[in-house]
Short mmCIF file of C-alpha atoms and ligand atoms in Angstrom, two decimals:
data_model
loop_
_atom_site.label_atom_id
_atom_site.label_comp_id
_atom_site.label_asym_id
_atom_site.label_seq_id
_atom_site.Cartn_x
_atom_site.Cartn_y
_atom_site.Cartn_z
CA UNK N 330 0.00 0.00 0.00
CA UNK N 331 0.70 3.34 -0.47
CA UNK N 332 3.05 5.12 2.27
CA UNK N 333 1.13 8.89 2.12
CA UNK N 334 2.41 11.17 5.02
CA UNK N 335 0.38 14.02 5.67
CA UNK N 336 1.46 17.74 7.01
CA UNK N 337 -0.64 20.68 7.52
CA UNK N 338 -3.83 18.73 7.96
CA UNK N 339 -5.23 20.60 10.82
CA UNK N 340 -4.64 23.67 9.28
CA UNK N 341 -7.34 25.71 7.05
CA UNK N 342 -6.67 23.92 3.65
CA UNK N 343 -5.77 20.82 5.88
CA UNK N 344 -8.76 20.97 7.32
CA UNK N 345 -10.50 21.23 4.25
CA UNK N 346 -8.61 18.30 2.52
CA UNK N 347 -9.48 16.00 5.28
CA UNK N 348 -12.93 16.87 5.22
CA UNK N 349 -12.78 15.97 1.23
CA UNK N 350 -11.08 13.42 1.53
CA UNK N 351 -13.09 11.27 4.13
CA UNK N 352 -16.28 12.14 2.11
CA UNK N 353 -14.69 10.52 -0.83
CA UNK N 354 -13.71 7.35 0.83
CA UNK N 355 -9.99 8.89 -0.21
CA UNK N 356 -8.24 7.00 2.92
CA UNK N 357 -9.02 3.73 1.37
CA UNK N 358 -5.92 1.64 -0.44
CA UNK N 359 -3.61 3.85 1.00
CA UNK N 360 -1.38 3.80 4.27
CA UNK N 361 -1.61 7.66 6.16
CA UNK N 362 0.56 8.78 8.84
CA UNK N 363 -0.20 12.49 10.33
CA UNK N 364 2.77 14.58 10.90
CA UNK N 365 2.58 17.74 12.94
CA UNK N 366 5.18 20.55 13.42
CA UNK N 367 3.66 21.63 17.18
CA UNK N 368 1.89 18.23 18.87
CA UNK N 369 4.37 15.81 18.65
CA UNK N 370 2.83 12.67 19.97
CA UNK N 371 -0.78 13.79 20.22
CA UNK N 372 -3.56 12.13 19.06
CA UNK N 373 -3.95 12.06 15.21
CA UNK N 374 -7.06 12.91 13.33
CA UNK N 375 -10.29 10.19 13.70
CA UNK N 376 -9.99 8.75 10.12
CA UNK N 377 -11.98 5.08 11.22
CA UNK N 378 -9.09 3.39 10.94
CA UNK N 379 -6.13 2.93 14.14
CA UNK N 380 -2.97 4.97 14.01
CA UNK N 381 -0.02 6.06 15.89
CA UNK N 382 0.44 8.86 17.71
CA UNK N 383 1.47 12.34 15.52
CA UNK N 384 5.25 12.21 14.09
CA UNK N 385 7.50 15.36 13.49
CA UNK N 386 7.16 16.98 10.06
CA UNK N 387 11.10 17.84 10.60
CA UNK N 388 11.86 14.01 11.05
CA UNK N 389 13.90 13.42 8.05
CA UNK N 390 14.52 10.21 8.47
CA UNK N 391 10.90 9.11 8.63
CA UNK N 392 9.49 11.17 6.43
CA UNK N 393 11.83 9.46 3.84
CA UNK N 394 9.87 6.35 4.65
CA UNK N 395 6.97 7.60 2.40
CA UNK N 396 6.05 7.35 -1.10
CA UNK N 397 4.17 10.50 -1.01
CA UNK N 398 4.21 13.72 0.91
CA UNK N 399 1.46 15.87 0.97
CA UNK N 400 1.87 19.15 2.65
CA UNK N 401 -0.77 21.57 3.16
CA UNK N 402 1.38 23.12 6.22
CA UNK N 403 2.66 26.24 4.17
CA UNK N 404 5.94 27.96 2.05
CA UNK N 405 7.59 27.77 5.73
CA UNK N 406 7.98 24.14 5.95
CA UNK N 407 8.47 23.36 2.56
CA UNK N 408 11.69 26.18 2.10
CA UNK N 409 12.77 24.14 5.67
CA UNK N 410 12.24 20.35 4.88
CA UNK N 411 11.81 20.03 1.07
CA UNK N 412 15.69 20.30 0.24
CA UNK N 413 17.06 18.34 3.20
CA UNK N 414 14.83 15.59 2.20
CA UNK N 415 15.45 15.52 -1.30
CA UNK N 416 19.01 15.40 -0.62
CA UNK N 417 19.12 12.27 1.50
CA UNK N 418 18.00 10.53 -2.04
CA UNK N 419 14.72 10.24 -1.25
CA UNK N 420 12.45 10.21 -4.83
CA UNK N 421 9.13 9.87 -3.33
CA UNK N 422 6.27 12.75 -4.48
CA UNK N 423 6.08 16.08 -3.25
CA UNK N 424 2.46 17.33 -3.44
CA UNK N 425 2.24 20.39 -2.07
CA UNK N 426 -0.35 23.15 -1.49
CA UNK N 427 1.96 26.11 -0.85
CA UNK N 428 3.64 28.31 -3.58
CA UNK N 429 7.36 27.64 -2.73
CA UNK N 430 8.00 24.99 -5.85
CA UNK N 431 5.50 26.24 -8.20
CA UNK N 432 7.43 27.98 -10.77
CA UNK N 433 10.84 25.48 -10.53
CA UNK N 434 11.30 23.43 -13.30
CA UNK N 435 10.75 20.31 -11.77
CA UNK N 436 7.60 20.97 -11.16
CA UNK N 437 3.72 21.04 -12.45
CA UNK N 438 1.20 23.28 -11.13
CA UNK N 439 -1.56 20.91 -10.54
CA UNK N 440 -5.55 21.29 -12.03
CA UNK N 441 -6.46 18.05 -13.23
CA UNK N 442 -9.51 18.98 -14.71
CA UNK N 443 -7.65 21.45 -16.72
CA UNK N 444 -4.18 19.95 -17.25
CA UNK N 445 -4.46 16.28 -16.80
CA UNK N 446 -2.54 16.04 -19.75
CA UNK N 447 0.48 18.04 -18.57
CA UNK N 448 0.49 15.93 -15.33
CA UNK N 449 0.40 12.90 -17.31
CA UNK N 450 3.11 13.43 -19.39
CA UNK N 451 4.92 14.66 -16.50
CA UNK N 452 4.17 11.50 -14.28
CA UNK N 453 6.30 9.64 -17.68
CA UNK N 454 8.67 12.05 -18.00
CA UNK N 455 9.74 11.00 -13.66
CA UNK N 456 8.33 14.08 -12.38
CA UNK N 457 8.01 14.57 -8.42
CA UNK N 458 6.58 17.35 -7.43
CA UNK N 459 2.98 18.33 -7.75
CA UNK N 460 2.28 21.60 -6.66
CA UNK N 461 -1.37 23.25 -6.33
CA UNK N 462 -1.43 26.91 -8.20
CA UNK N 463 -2.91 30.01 -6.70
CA UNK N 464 -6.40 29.74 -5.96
CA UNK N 465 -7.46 32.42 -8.10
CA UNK N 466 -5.77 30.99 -11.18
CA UNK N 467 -6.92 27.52 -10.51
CA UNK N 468 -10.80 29.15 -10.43
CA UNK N 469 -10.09 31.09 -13.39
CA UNK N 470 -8.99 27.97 -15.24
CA UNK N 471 -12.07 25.80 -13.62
CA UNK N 472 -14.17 28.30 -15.39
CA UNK N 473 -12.85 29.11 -18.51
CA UNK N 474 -10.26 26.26 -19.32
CA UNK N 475 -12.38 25.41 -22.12
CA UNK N 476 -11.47 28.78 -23.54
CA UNK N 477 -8.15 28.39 -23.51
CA UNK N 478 -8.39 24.39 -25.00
CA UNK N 479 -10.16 26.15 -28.10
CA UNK N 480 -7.42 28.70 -29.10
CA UNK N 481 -10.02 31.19 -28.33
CA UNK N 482 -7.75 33.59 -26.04
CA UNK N 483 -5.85 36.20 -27.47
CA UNK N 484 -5.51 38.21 -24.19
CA UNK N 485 -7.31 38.45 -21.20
CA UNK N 486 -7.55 40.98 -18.25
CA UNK N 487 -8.90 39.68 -14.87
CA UNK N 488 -10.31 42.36 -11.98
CA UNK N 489 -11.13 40.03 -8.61
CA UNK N 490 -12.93 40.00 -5.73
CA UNK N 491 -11.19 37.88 -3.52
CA UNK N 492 -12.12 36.43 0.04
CA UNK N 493 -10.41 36.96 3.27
CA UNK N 494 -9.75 33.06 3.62
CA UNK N 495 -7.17 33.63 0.86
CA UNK N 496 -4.91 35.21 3.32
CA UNK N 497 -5.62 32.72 6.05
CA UNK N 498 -7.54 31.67 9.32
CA UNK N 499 -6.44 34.66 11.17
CA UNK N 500 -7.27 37.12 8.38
CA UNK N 501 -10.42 35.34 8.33
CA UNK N 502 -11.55 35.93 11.86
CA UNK N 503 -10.14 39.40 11.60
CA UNK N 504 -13.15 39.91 8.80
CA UNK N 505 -15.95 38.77 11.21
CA UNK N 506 -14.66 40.56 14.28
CA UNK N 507 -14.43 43.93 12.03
CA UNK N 508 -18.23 43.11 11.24
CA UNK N 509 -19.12 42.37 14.82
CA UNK N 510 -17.51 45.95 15.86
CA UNK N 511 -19.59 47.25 13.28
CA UNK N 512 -22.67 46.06 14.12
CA UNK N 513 -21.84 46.92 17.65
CA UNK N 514 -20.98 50.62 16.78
CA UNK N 515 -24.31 51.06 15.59
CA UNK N 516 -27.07 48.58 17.56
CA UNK N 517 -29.25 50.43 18.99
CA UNK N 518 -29.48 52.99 16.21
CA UNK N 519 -30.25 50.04 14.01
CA UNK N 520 -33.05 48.69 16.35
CA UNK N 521 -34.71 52.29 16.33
CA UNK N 522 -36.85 52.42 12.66
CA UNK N 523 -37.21 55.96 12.91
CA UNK N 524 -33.22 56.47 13.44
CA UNK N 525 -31.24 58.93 10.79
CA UNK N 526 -29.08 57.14 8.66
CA UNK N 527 -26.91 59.52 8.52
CA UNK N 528 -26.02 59.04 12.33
CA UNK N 529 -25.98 55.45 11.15
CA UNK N 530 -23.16 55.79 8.69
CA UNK N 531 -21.24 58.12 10.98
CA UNK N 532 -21.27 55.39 13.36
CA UNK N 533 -19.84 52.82 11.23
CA UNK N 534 -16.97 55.03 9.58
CA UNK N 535 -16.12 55.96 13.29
CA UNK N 536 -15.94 52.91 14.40
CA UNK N 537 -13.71 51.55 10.68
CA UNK N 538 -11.23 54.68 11.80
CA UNK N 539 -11.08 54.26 15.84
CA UNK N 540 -8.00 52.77 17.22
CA UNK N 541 -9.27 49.72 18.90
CA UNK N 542 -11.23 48.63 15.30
CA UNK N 543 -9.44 45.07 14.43
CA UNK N 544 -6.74 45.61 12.21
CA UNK N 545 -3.50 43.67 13.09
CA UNK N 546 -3.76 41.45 10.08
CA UNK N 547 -4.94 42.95 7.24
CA UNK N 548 -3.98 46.79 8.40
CA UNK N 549 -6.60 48.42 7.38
CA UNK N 550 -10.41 47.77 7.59
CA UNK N 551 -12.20 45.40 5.47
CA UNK N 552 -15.30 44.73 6.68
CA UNK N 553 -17.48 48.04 5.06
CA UNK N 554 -14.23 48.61 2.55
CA UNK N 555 -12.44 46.95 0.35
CA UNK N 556 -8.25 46.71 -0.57
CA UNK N 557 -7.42 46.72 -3.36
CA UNK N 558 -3.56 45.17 -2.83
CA UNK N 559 -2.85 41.83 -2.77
CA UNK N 560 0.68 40.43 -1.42
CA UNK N 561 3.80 41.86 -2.18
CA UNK N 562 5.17 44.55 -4.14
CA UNK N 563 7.20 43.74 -7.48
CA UNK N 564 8.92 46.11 -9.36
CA UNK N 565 6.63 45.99 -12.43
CA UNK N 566 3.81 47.30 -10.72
CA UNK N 567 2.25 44.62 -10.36
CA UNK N 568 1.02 42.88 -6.82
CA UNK N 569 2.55 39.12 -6.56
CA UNK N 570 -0.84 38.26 -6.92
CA UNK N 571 -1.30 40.21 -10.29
CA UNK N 572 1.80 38.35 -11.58
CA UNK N 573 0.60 34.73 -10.59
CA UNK N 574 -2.58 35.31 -13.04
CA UNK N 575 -0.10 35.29 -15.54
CA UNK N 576 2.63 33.30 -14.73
CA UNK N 577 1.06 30.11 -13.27
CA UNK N 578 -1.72 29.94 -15.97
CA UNK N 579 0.81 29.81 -18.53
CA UNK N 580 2.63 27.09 -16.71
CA UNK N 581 -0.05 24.94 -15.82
CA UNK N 582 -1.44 25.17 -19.61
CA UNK N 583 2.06 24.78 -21.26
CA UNK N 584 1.52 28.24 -22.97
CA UNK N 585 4.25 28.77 -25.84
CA UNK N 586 4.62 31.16 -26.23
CA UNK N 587 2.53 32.91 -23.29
CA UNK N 588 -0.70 33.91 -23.66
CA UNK N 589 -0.86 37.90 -22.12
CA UNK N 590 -2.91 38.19 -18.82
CA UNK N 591 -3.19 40.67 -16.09
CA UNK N 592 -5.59 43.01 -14.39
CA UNK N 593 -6.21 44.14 -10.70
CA UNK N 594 -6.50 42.02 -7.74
CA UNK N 595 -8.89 43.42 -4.83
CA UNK N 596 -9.56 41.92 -1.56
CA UNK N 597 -13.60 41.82 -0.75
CA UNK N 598 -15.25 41.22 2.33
CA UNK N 599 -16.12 37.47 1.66
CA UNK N 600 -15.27 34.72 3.84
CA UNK N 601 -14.31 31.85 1.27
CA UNK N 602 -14.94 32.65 -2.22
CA UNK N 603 -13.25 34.12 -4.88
CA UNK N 604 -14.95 35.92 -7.59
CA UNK N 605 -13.63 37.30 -10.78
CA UNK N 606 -14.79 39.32 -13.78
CA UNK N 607 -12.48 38.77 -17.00
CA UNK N 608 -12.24 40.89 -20.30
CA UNK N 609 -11.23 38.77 -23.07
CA UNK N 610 -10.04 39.21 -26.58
CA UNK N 611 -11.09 36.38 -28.76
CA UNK N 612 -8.73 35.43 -31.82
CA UNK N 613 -12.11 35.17 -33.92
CA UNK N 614 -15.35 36.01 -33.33
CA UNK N 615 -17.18 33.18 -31.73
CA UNK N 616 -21.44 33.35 -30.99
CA UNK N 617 -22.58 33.56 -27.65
CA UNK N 618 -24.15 30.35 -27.69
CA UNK N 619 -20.94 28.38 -29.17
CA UNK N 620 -18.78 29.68 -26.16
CA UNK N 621 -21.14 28.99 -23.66
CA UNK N 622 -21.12 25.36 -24.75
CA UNK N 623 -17.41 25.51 -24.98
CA UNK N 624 -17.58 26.94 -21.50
CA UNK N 625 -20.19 24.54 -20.13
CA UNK N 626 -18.62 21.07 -21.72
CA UNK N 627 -15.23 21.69 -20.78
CA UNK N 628 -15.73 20.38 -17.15
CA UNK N 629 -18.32 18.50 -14.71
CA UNK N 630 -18.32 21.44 -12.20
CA UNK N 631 -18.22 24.45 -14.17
CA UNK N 632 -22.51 25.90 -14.57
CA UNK N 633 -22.94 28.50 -17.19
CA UNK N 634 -25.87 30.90 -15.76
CA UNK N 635 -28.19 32.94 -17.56
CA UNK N 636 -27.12 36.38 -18.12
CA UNK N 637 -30.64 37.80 -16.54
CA UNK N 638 -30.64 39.45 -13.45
CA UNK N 639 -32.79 36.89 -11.36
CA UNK N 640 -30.48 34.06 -12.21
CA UNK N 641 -27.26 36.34 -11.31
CA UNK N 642 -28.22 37.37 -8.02
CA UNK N 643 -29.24 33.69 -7.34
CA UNK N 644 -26.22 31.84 -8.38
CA UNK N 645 -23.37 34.19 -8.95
CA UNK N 646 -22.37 35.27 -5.38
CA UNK N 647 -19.93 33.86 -2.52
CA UNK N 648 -23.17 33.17 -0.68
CA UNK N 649 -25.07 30.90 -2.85
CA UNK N 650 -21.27 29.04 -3.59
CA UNK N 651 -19.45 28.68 -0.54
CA UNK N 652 -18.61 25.35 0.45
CA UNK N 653 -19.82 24.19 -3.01
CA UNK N 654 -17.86 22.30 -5.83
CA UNK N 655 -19.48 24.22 -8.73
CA UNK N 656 -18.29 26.79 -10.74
CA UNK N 657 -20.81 29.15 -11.79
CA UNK N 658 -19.49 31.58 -14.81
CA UNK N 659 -22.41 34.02 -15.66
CA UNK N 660 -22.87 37.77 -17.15
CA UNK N 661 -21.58 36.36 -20.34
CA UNK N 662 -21.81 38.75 -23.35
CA UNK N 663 -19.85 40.71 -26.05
CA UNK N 664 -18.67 43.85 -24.57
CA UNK N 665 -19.79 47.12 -26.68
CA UNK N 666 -16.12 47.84 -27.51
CA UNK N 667 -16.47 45.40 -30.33
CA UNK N 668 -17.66 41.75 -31.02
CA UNK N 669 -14.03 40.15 -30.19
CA UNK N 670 -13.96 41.21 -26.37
CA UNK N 671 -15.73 38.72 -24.24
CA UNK N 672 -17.10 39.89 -20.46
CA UNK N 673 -17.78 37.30 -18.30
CA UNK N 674 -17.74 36.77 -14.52
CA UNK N 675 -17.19 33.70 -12.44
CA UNK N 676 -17.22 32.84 -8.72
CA UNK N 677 -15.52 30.01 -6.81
CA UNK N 678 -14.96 28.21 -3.41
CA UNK N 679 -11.42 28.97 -2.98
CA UNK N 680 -10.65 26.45 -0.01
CA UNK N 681 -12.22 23.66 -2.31
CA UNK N 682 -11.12 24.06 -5.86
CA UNK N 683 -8.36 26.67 -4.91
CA UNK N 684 -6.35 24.75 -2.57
CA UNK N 685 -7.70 21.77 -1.65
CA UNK N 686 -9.18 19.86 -4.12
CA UNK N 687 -6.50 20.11 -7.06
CA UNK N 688 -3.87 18.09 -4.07
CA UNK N 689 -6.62 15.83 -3.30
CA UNK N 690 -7.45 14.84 -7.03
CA UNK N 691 -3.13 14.77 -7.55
CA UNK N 692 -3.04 12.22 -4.28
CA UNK N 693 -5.49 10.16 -6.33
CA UNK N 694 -3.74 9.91 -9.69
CA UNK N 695 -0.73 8.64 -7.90
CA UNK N 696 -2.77 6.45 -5.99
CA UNK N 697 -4.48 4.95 -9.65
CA UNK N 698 -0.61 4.47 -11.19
CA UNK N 699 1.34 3.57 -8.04
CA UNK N 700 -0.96 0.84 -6.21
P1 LIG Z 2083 -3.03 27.49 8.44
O1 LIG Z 2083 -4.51 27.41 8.65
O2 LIG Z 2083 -2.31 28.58 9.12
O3 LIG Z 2083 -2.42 26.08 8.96
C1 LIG Z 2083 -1.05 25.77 8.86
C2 LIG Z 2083 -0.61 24.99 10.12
O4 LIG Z 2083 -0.64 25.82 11.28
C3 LIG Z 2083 -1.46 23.82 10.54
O5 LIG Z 2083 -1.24 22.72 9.71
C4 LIG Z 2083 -0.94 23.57 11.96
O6 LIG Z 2083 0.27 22.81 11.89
C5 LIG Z 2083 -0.60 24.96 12.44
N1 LIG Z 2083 -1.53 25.45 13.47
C6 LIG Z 2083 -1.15 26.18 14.55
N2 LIG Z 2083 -2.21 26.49 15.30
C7 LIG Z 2083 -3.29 25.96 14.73
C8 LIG Z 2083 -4.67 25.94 15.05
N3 LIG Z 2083 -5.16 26.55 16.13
N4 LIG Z 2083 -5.52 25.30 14.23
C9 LIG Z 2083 -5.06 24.68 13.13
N5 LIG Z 2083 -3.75 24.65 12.78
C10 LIG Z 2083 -2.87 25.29 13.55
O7 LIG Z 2083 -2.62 27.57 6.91
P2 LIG Z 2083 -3.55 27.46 5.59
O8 LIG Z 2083 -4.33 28.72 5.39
O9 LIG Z 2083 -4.28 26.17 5.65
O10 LIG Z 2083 -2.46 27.46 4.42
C11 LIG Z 2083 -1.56 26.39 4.26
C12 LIG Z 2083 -0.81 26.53 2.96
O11 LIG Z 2083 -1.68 26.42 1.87
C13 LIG Z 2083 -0.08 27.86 2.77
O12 LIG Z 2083 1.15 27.68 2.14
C14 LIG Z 2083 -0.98 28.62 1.86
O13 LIG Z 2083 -0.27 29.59 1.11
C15 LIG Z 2083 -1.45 27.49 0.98
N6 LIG Z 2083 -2.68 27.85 0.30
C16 LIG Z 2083 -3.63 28.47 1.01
C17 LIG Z 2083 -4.77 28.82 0.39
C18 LIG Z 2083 -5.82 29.53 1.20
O14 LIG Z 2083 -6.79 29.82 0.65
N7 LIG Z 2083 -5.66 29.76 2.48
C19 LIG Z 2083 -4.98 28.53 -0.96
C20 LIG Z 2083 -3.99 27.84 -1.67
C21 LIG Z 2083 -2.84 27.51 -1.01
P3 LIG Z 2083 0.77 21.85 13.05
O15 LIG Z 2083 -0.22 20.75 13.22
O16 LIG Z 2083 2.06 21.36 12.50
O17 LIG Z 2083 0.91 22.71 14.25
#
């Protein structure tokens, strides 16, 4: 059986993954042991089956006793342990859900559903490491992968809406206790029907710009705003973020030579799910209907939605998605500009299809080829 170690489980993607992966019967025909890098001989998770008590992720010796690694732990760990392991000899695989080993050349960014092919030729080619991309470019390519199959991209231009779970559990409860002191700042104005708004929205920017309001992770407010930076600075310009869209998509598709993308990247106040709204120049001129099949066929999870306003506000938001495996991609129409540029706009779980799935779904191909 399969030796799979697994670090980072109890963490947010972790989390997430072992929630996906017991649903799926995923523990099945392969042999886990849990790893931590804080509770050293603590109980492991409650997978059905007996284990032993939690091993140290910095145990080289015994993590050299696996076939496969999969680390959702973070860029951390993997910049600490990957190296040292890989130079005992070890040639087990790396799967990964952090963005240390994306870009090196011994690696594939991994979207089965979009690049199955890559990964398979890969797999004969003796590749190791299987990394999953950014979660913003892996929903991009969930939703319009079919695009990019047909030749139909020329150049695109993404402007997101991403959620605070991008940036991680913390930043996550930093969101709801900005909305709690919110809400607080203005209760019993809110519970009075006759109350000026005015007063109202005084309230709320007083409490966004008063010194106690919840800020050490994200520095600014969120909740009632919105920022529009992402990561770090580059020289170009650009966000880190801004320079993924680009970079990993044409990696993950095999793009020679690249295909031209960038845009803006914003954070939103949403909890999980990313949403993005993408300007694209077609090579030809395509009808509607023809891309929306191309759209709709190219995947099981992807859900072209009506571009009406009942069906929008019904399907296209992080609250009818979240926790969901579909990928609704909706407002779909020719922009004015001229009947080349495509507008469309696409929403996705980003714990699910933007970091944990893609692992989970690698963990399984390995599973089909090495058992
Ligand atoms: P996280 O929630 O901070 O968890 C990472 C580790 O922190 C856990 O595995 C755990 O390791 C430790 N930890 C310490 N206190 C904990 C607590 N109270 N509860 C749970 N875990 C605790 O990190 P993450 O957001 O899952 O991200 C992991 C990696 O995935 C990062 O490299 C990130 O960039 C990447 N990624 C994240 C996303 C995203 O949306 N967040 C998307 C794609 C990729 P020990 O058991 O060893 O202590």
């Amino acid at each position: 059986m399969l030796n799979v170690g697994f670090i980072g489980w109890r963490g947010m993607v972790g989390s997430v993954l072992m929630a996906r992966m017991l649903s799926e019967n995923d523990f099945q025909g392969i042999s886990p042991l849990f790893f931590t890098t804080s509770q050293v001989g603590q109980k492991p998770p409650d997978i059905g089956v007996e284990l032993p008590p939690l091993k140290d992720a910095y145990d080289i010796e015994t993590l050299a006793g696996m076939d496969v690694i999969m680390t959702c732990q973070g860029g951390d760990y993997t910049k600490s342990v990957y190296e040292k392991l890989r130079s005992t000899g070890w040639n087990g695989y790396w799967v990964d859900a952090a963005s240390t080993l994306r870009m090196s050349d011994d690696s594939v960014i991994v979207l089965d559903p979009v690049n199955r092919s890559v990964i398979e030729s890969a797999l004969e080619q003796g590749t190791r490491n299987f990394i999953g991309g950014n979660c913003t470019v892996s929903l991009m390519l969930m939703a319009i992968g079919g695009l990019f199959k047909a030749g139909l991209i020329e150049w695109l231009t993404s402007m997101t809406y991403q959620a605070a779970s991008g940036a991680g559990a913390k930043n996550m409860r930093e969101l709801a206790s900005q909305m709690a002191a919110i809400g607080k700042a203005s209760e019993d104005l809110l519970s009075d029907p006759a109350s000026a708004v005015q007063e109202i929205d005084r309230r709320v920017i007083g409490a966004m710009r008063d010194s106690t309001f919840p800020v050490d992770h994200f520095g600014v407010p969120l909740a009632g705003s919105v920022i529009p930076w992402i990561d770090s600075e580059l020289e170009s310009g650009q966000s880190k973020e801004e320079w993924k869209g680009s970079a990993e998509t044409n990696k993950m598709l095999n793009n020679d030579p690249p295909i031209p993308i960038d845009g803006i990247c914003v954070r939103i106040g949403a909890m999980r799910c990313h949403c993005q709204a993408l300007t694209i120049k077609l090579t030809k001129r395509v009808p509607l209907d023809e891309i929306e099949s191309i759209i709709a066929e190219s995947n099981e999870w992807v859900r072209v939605v009506a571009n009406t306003k009942e069906e929008t506000m019904r399907q296209l938001t992080p609250a009818a998605v979240t926790g969901k495996l579909d990928v609704p991609v909706g407002r779909i129409r020719n922009l004015n500009i001229g009947p080349a540029y495509l507008t469309l706009y696409t929403v996705g779980d980003q714990l699910l299809w933007g970091a944990a799935e893609p692992v989970r779904r690698m963990l399984n191909i390995l599973k089909g080829r090495l058992s």
